[in-house]
Tab-separated table of C-alpha atoms in Angstrom:
chain	number	residue	atom	x	y	z
O	1	ASP	CA	-53.756	61.170	-25.725
O	2	GLN	CA	-55.439	64.493	-23.783
O	3	GLN	CA	-56.726	63.154	-19.990
O	4	VAL	CA	-57.629	66.725	-19.162
O	5	LYS	CA	-58.998	68.506	-20.967
O	6	GLN	CA	-60.941	72.107	-21.308
O	7	ASN	CA	-62.453	72.709	-24.501
O	8	SER	CA	-63.308	76.132	-24.475
O	9	PRO	CA	-59.916	78.282	-25.020
O	10	SER	CA	-61.462	81.689	-24.406
O	11	LEU	CA	-65.013	83.509	-22.460
O	12	SER	CA	-65.910	86.283	-21.445
O	13	VAL	CA	-68.258	87.738	-18.631
O	14	GLN	CA	-69.458	90.743	-17.526
O	15	GLU	CA	-67.848	92.129	-13.752
O	16	GLY	CA	-70.018	90.962	-11.314
O	17	ARG	CA	-71.562	87.777	-13.138
O	18	ILE	CA	-70.453	85.131	-12.961
O	19	SER	CA	-67.465	82.956	-14.256
O	20	ILE	CA	-68.017	79.277	-14.777
O	21	LEU	CA	-65.173	76.834	-16.963
O	22	ASN	CA	-64.986	73.507	-17.247
O	23	CYS	CA	-62.959	70.329	-17.576
O	24	ASP	CA	-62.698	66.874	-18.866
O	25	TYR	CA	-61.289	64.061	-17.971
O	26	THR	CA	-60.786	60.555	-18.698
O	27	ASN	CA	-59.383	59.180	-16.885
O	28	SER	CA	-61.446	57.265	-13.661
O	29	MET	CA	-58.368	56.691	-11.135
O	30	PHE	CA	-57.343	60.230	-10.619
O	31	ASP	CA	-57.288	60.820	-6.903
O	32	TYR	CA	-57.475	65.011	-7.077
O	33	PHE	CA	-58.410	67.424	-9.621
O	34	LEU	CA	-56.673	70.718	-8.631
O	35	TRP	CA	-57.682	74.826	-10.536
O	36	TYR	CA	-54.739	77.427	-10.872
O	37	LYS	CA	-54.696	80.641	-12.282
O	38	LYS	CA	-51.657	81.868	-14.577
O	39	TYR	CA	-50.374	85.095	-15.874
O	40	PRO	CA	-48.327	84.886	-19.548
O	41	ALA	CA	-44.239	84.505	-18.406
O	42	GLU	CA	-45.536	82.933	-14.610
O	43	GLY	CA	-45.671	80.236	-13.429
O	44	PRO	CA	-49.598	79.051	-11.903
O	45	THR	CA	-51.078	80.136	-8.627
O	46	PHE	CA	-52.735	77.562	-6.885
O	47	LEU	CA	-56.475	78.038	-6.493
O	48	ILE	CA	-58.956	75.189	-5.731
O	49	SER	CA	-59.119	71.538	-4.877
O	50	ILE	CA	-61.124	69.095	-4.948
O	51	SER	CA	-60.539	65.592	-3.370
O	52	SER	CA	-61.959	62.476	-5.756
O	53	ILE	CA	-64.275	62.063	-3.136
O	54	LYS	CA	-65.941	64.713	-2.901
O	55	ASP	CA	-68.861	66.502	-4.859
O	56	LYS	CA	-68.362	70.319	-4.520
O	57	ASN	CA	-65.045	72.870	-2.650
O	58	GLU	CA	-66.087	76.080	-1.726
O	59	ASP	CA	-62.997	78.682	-1.096
O	60	GLY	CA	-64.848	82.243	-0.920
O	61	ARG	CA	-65.415	83.471	-3.845
O	62	PHE	CA	-64.285	80.319	-6.012
O	63	THR	CA	-66.047	76.735	-6.169
O	64	VAL	CA	-65.170	73.708	-7.505
O	65	PHE	CA	-68.310	70.792	-8.573
O	66	LEU	CA	-67.323	67.749	-9.187
O	67	ASN	CA	-69.303	65.365	-11.370
O	68	LYS	CA	-67.681	61.801	-11.805
O	69	SER	CA	-70.301	60.045	-13.230
O	70	ALA	CA	-69.351	62.891	-16.550
O	71	LYS	CA	-65.831	62.640	-15.325
O	72	HIS	CA	-66.382	66.421	-15.556
O	73	LEU	CA	-65.686	69.066	-13.171
O	74	SER	CA	-66.151	72.992	-13.062
O	75	LEU	CA	-64.154	76.443	-11.204
O	76	HIS	CA	-67.454	78.550	-9.983
O	77	ILE	CA	-66.206	82.256	-9.670
O	78	VAL	CA	-69.303	84.806	-8.506
O	79	PRO	CA	-68.577	87.760	-8.375
O	80	SER	CA	-66.174	88.142	-10.977
O	81	GLN	CA	-63.785	91.133	-10.667
O	82	PRO	CA	-61.030	92.664	-13.771
O	83	GLY	CA	-58.616	90.742	-11.396
O	84	ASP	CA	-59.689	87.445	-12.345
O	85	SER	CA	-58.501	88.280	-15.859
O	86	ALA	CA	-56.056	84.994	-15.823
O	87	VAL	CA	-55.598	81.872	-18.386
O	88	TYR	CA	-57.132	79.016	-15.143
O	89	PHE	CA	-55.706	75.943	-15.725
O	90	CYS	CA	-56.827	72.226	-14.190
O	91	ALA	CA	-54.686	69.550	-13.222
O	92	ALA	CA	-56.062	65.759	-12.664
O	93	SER	CA	-53.330	64.323	-10.022
O	94	ARG	CA	-52.514	60.847	-10.165
O	95	GLY	CA	-48.868	60.786	-8.694
O	96	LYS	CA	-48.655	63.330	-10.879
O	97	LEU	CA	-50.714	66.323	-11.951
O	98	ILE	CA	-51.856	66.445	-15.425
O	99	PHE	CA	-52.754	69.453	-16.711
O	100	GLY	CA	-55.334	71.101	-19.499
O	101	GLN	CA	-54.980	73.258	-22.010
O	102	GLY	CA	-56.366	75.968	-20.571
O	103	THR	CA	-59.133	78.920	-20.682
O	104	GLU	CA	-58.834	82.024	-20.982
O	105	LEU	CA	-60.978	83.999	-18.923
O	106	SER	CA	-61.190	87.802	-19.529
O	107	VAL	CA	-64.002	89.883	-16.967
O	108	LYS	CA	-64.759	93.197	-18.281
O	109	PRO	CA	-65.335	95.953	-16.319
R	1	GLY	CA	-46.154	80.289	2.068
R	2	ALA	CA	-43.897	78.015	0.877
R	3	VAL	CA	-42.096	79.346	-1.782
R	4	VAL	CA	-39.703	78.302	-5.032
R	5	SER	CA	-37.498	80.960	-7.541
R	6	GLN	CA	-36.506	79.922	-10.833
R	7	HIS	CA	-33.163	81.479	-12.503
R	8	PRO	CA	-32.342	82.436	-14.960
R	9	SER	CA	-35.920	84.551	-15.180
R	10	TRP	CA	-34.830	84.112	-18.946
R	11	VAL	CA	-31.816	83.572	-21.041
R	12	ILE	CA	-31.004	83.696	-24.935
R	13	CYS	CA	-28.265	81.942	-26.320
R	14	LYS	CA	-27.004	80.323	-29.708
R	15	SER	CA	-27.840	76.784	-31.568
R	16	GLY	CA	-25.593	74.335	-29.427
R	17	THR	CA	-24.890	76.206	-26.603
R	18	SER	CA	-25.887	74.419	-23.773
R	19	VAL	CA	-28.169	75.758	-20.935
R	20	LYS	CA	-28.564	75.519	-16.786
R	21	ILE	CA	-31.852	76.071	-15.229
R	22	GLU	CA	-32.216	75.723	-11.529
R	23	CYS	CA	-35.062	75.246	-8.858
R	24	ARG	CA	-34.624	75.945	-5.929
R	25	SER	CA	-37.414	75.180	-2.923
R	26	LEU	CA	-37.215	78.634	-0.500
R	27	ASP	CA	-38.026	77.798	2.982
R	28	PHE	CA	-39.048	73.993	3.045
R	29	GLN	CA	-37.618	71.500	1.916
R	30	ALA	CA	-38.536	69.676	-1.451
R	31	THR	CA	-37.766	65.602	-2.146
R	32	THR	CA	-39.714	66.047	-5.145
R	33	MET	CA	-39.047	67.871	-8.479
R	34	PHE	CA	-41.206	68.276	-11.610
R	35	TRP	CA	-39.894	70.205	-14.533
R	36	TYR	CA	-42.369	71.572	-16.840
R	37	ARG	CA	-42.335	73.554	-20.064
R	38	GLN	CA	-44.994	75.186	-22.694
R	39	PHE	CA	-45.212	76.466	-25.362
R	40	PRO	CA	-47.748	79.152	-26.332
R	41	LYS	CA	-50.664	78.777	-25.614
R	42	GLN	CA	-51.058	74.993	-24.491
R	43	SER	CA	-50.610	73.272	-21.437
R	44	LEU	CA	-47.815	72.283	-19.307
R	45	MET	CA	-46.243	69.320	-20.269
R	46	LEU	CA	-44.602	67.056	-17.445
R	47	MET	CA	-41.582	66.758	-18.845
R	48	ALA	CA	-40.020	64.803	-15.838
R	49	THR	CA	-39.629	63.608	-12.431
R	50	SER	CA	-36.829	64.813	-9.916
R	51	ASN	CA	-35.983	63.098	-6.783
R	52	GLU	CA	-33.274	63.832	-4.657
R	53	GLY	CA	-30.661	61.734	-4.403
R	54	SER	CA	-31.903	59.131	-7.534
R	55	LYS	CA	-32.555	59.884	-11.381
R	56	ALA	CA	-34.995	61.659	-12.882
R	57	THR	CA	-38.030	59.568	-14.387
R	58	TYR	CA	-38.560	60.461	-17.942
R	59	GLU	CA	-41.688	60.859	-20.092
R	60	GLN	CA	-42.196	59.437	-22.698
R	61	GLY	CA	-40.938	60.914	-25.758
R	62	VAL	CA	-38.465	63.347	-23.522
R	63	GLU	CA	-35.219	63.250	-24.382
R	64	LYS	CA	-32.868	62.408	-21.128
R	65	ASP	CA	-29.784	63.031	-22.535
R	66	LYS	CA	-30.639	66.643	-23.838
R	67	PHE	CA	-32.587	67.472	-20.542
R	68	LEU	CA	-30.145	66.469	-17.883
R	69	ILE	CA	-31.969	66.546	-14.307
R	70	ASN	CA	-30.059	66.633	-11.075
R	71	HIS	CA	-31.179	66.950	-7.588
R	72	ALA	CA	-28.419	67.065	-5.153
R	73	SER	CA	-30.063	68.532	-2.256
R	74	LEU	CA	-33.601	69.252	-0.795
R	75	THR	CA	-33.828	72.209	-2.444
R	76	LEU	CA	-32.359	72.600	-5.568
R	77	SER	CA	-32.870	70.867	-9.089
R	78	THR	CA	-31.131	72.014	-12.316
R	79	LEU	CA	-32.534	71.153	-15.599
R	80	THR	CA	-29.561	71.388	-17.883
R	81	VAL	CA	-30.219	71.926	-22.340
R	82	THR	CA	-27.965	70.261	-23.648
R	83	SER	CA	-26.504	72.081	-27.284
R	84	ALA	CA	-30.021	73.698	-27.419
R	85	HIS	CA	-31.973	74.195	-30.944
R	86	PRO	CA	-34.756	76.560	-32.146
R	87	GLU	CA	-37.031	73.978	-32.161
R	88	ASP	CA	-36.379	73.966	-27.611
R	89	SER	CA	-37.234	77.783	-27.542
R	90	SER	CA	-40.032	77.483	-24.322
R	91	PHE	CA	-41.110	78.255	-21.290
R	92	TYR	CA	-39.989	75.966	-18.407
R	93	ILE	CA	-41.071	75.249	-15.393
R	94	CYS	CA	-40.552	73.485	-11.894
R	95	SER	CA	-42.222	72.577	-9.120
R	96	ALA	CA	-41.283	70.995	-6.201
R	97	ARG	CA	-43.725	68.988	-3.716
R	98	ASP	CA	-43.140	69.540	0.811
R	99	ALA	CA	-41.098	66.917	2.352
R	100	GLY	CA	-42.602	67.350	4.950
R	101	ALA	CA	-46.556	66.816	3.413
R	102	LEU	CA	-47.947	62.882	3.865
R	103	SER	CA	-47.257	60.865	1.654
R	104	SER	CA	-50.488	61.425	-0.731
R	105	SER	CA	-50.076	64.604	-1.078
R	106	TYR	CA	-50.559	66.493	-4.152
R	107	GLU	CA	-49.184	69.698	-3.657
R	108	GLN	CA	-47.090	70.784	-5.420
R	109	TYR	CA	-45.805	74.993	-5.364
R	110	PHE	CA	-44.655	76.267	-8.860
R	111	GLY	CA	-42.050	78.489	-9.815
R	112	PRO	CA	-42.117	81.472	-11.699
R	113	GLY	CA	-40.720	79.857	-15.013
R	114	THR	CA	-37.700	80.875	-16.989
R	115	ARG	CA	-38.354	81.820	-20.409
R	116	LEU	CA	-35.599	80.031	-23.049
R	117	THR	CA	-34.940	81.549	-26.625
R	118	VAL	CA	-33.073	79.470	-29.100
R	119	THR	CA	-31.214	82.294	-31.757
């Protein structure tokens, strides 16, 4: 039972454009949602989070949007930079973290 | 920021042997640590939650006798893969929750991971 899903395994974006990564969840009891960036053979690094009572949180180039009625969240990166190329995981929290499958973002110069 | 280390970063062992992986919180105390495993191109799967001074809580389908977890201090948790087999080859990642954080805090700090290869 995959409670957190990232349906796009990969995304390719041109440098300077917007990257939009999507995530869907099934459990309405999740209270926080987080995005992590991960390089191969390394642990995830925290990017940005959002409480379930909010619908938007912004931190520099990163903005997370939460649509509770649709059980959907998205991460917007603008402008995208080549250094953003990595695997991005969304995670939902209810005491413990449940991760999505990840989306590999490639930002081309 | 909070730093979590893991040792070793990679290990190769023969089938049937046991391997111990250490997870340390370097600049904070962690009453709770988590152990995950990740197969190539797949999600991080929570294996168990480790609480200092008490028994670990294992997720469904994870064999507690095979994956022994010890959380003997506020800065160290260990995962021992006993009688390892090739199918145990994976990337193991730990995370820690700051004991000084609010009880409702969701934040976890991740270690760099340990690559285990069983031959």
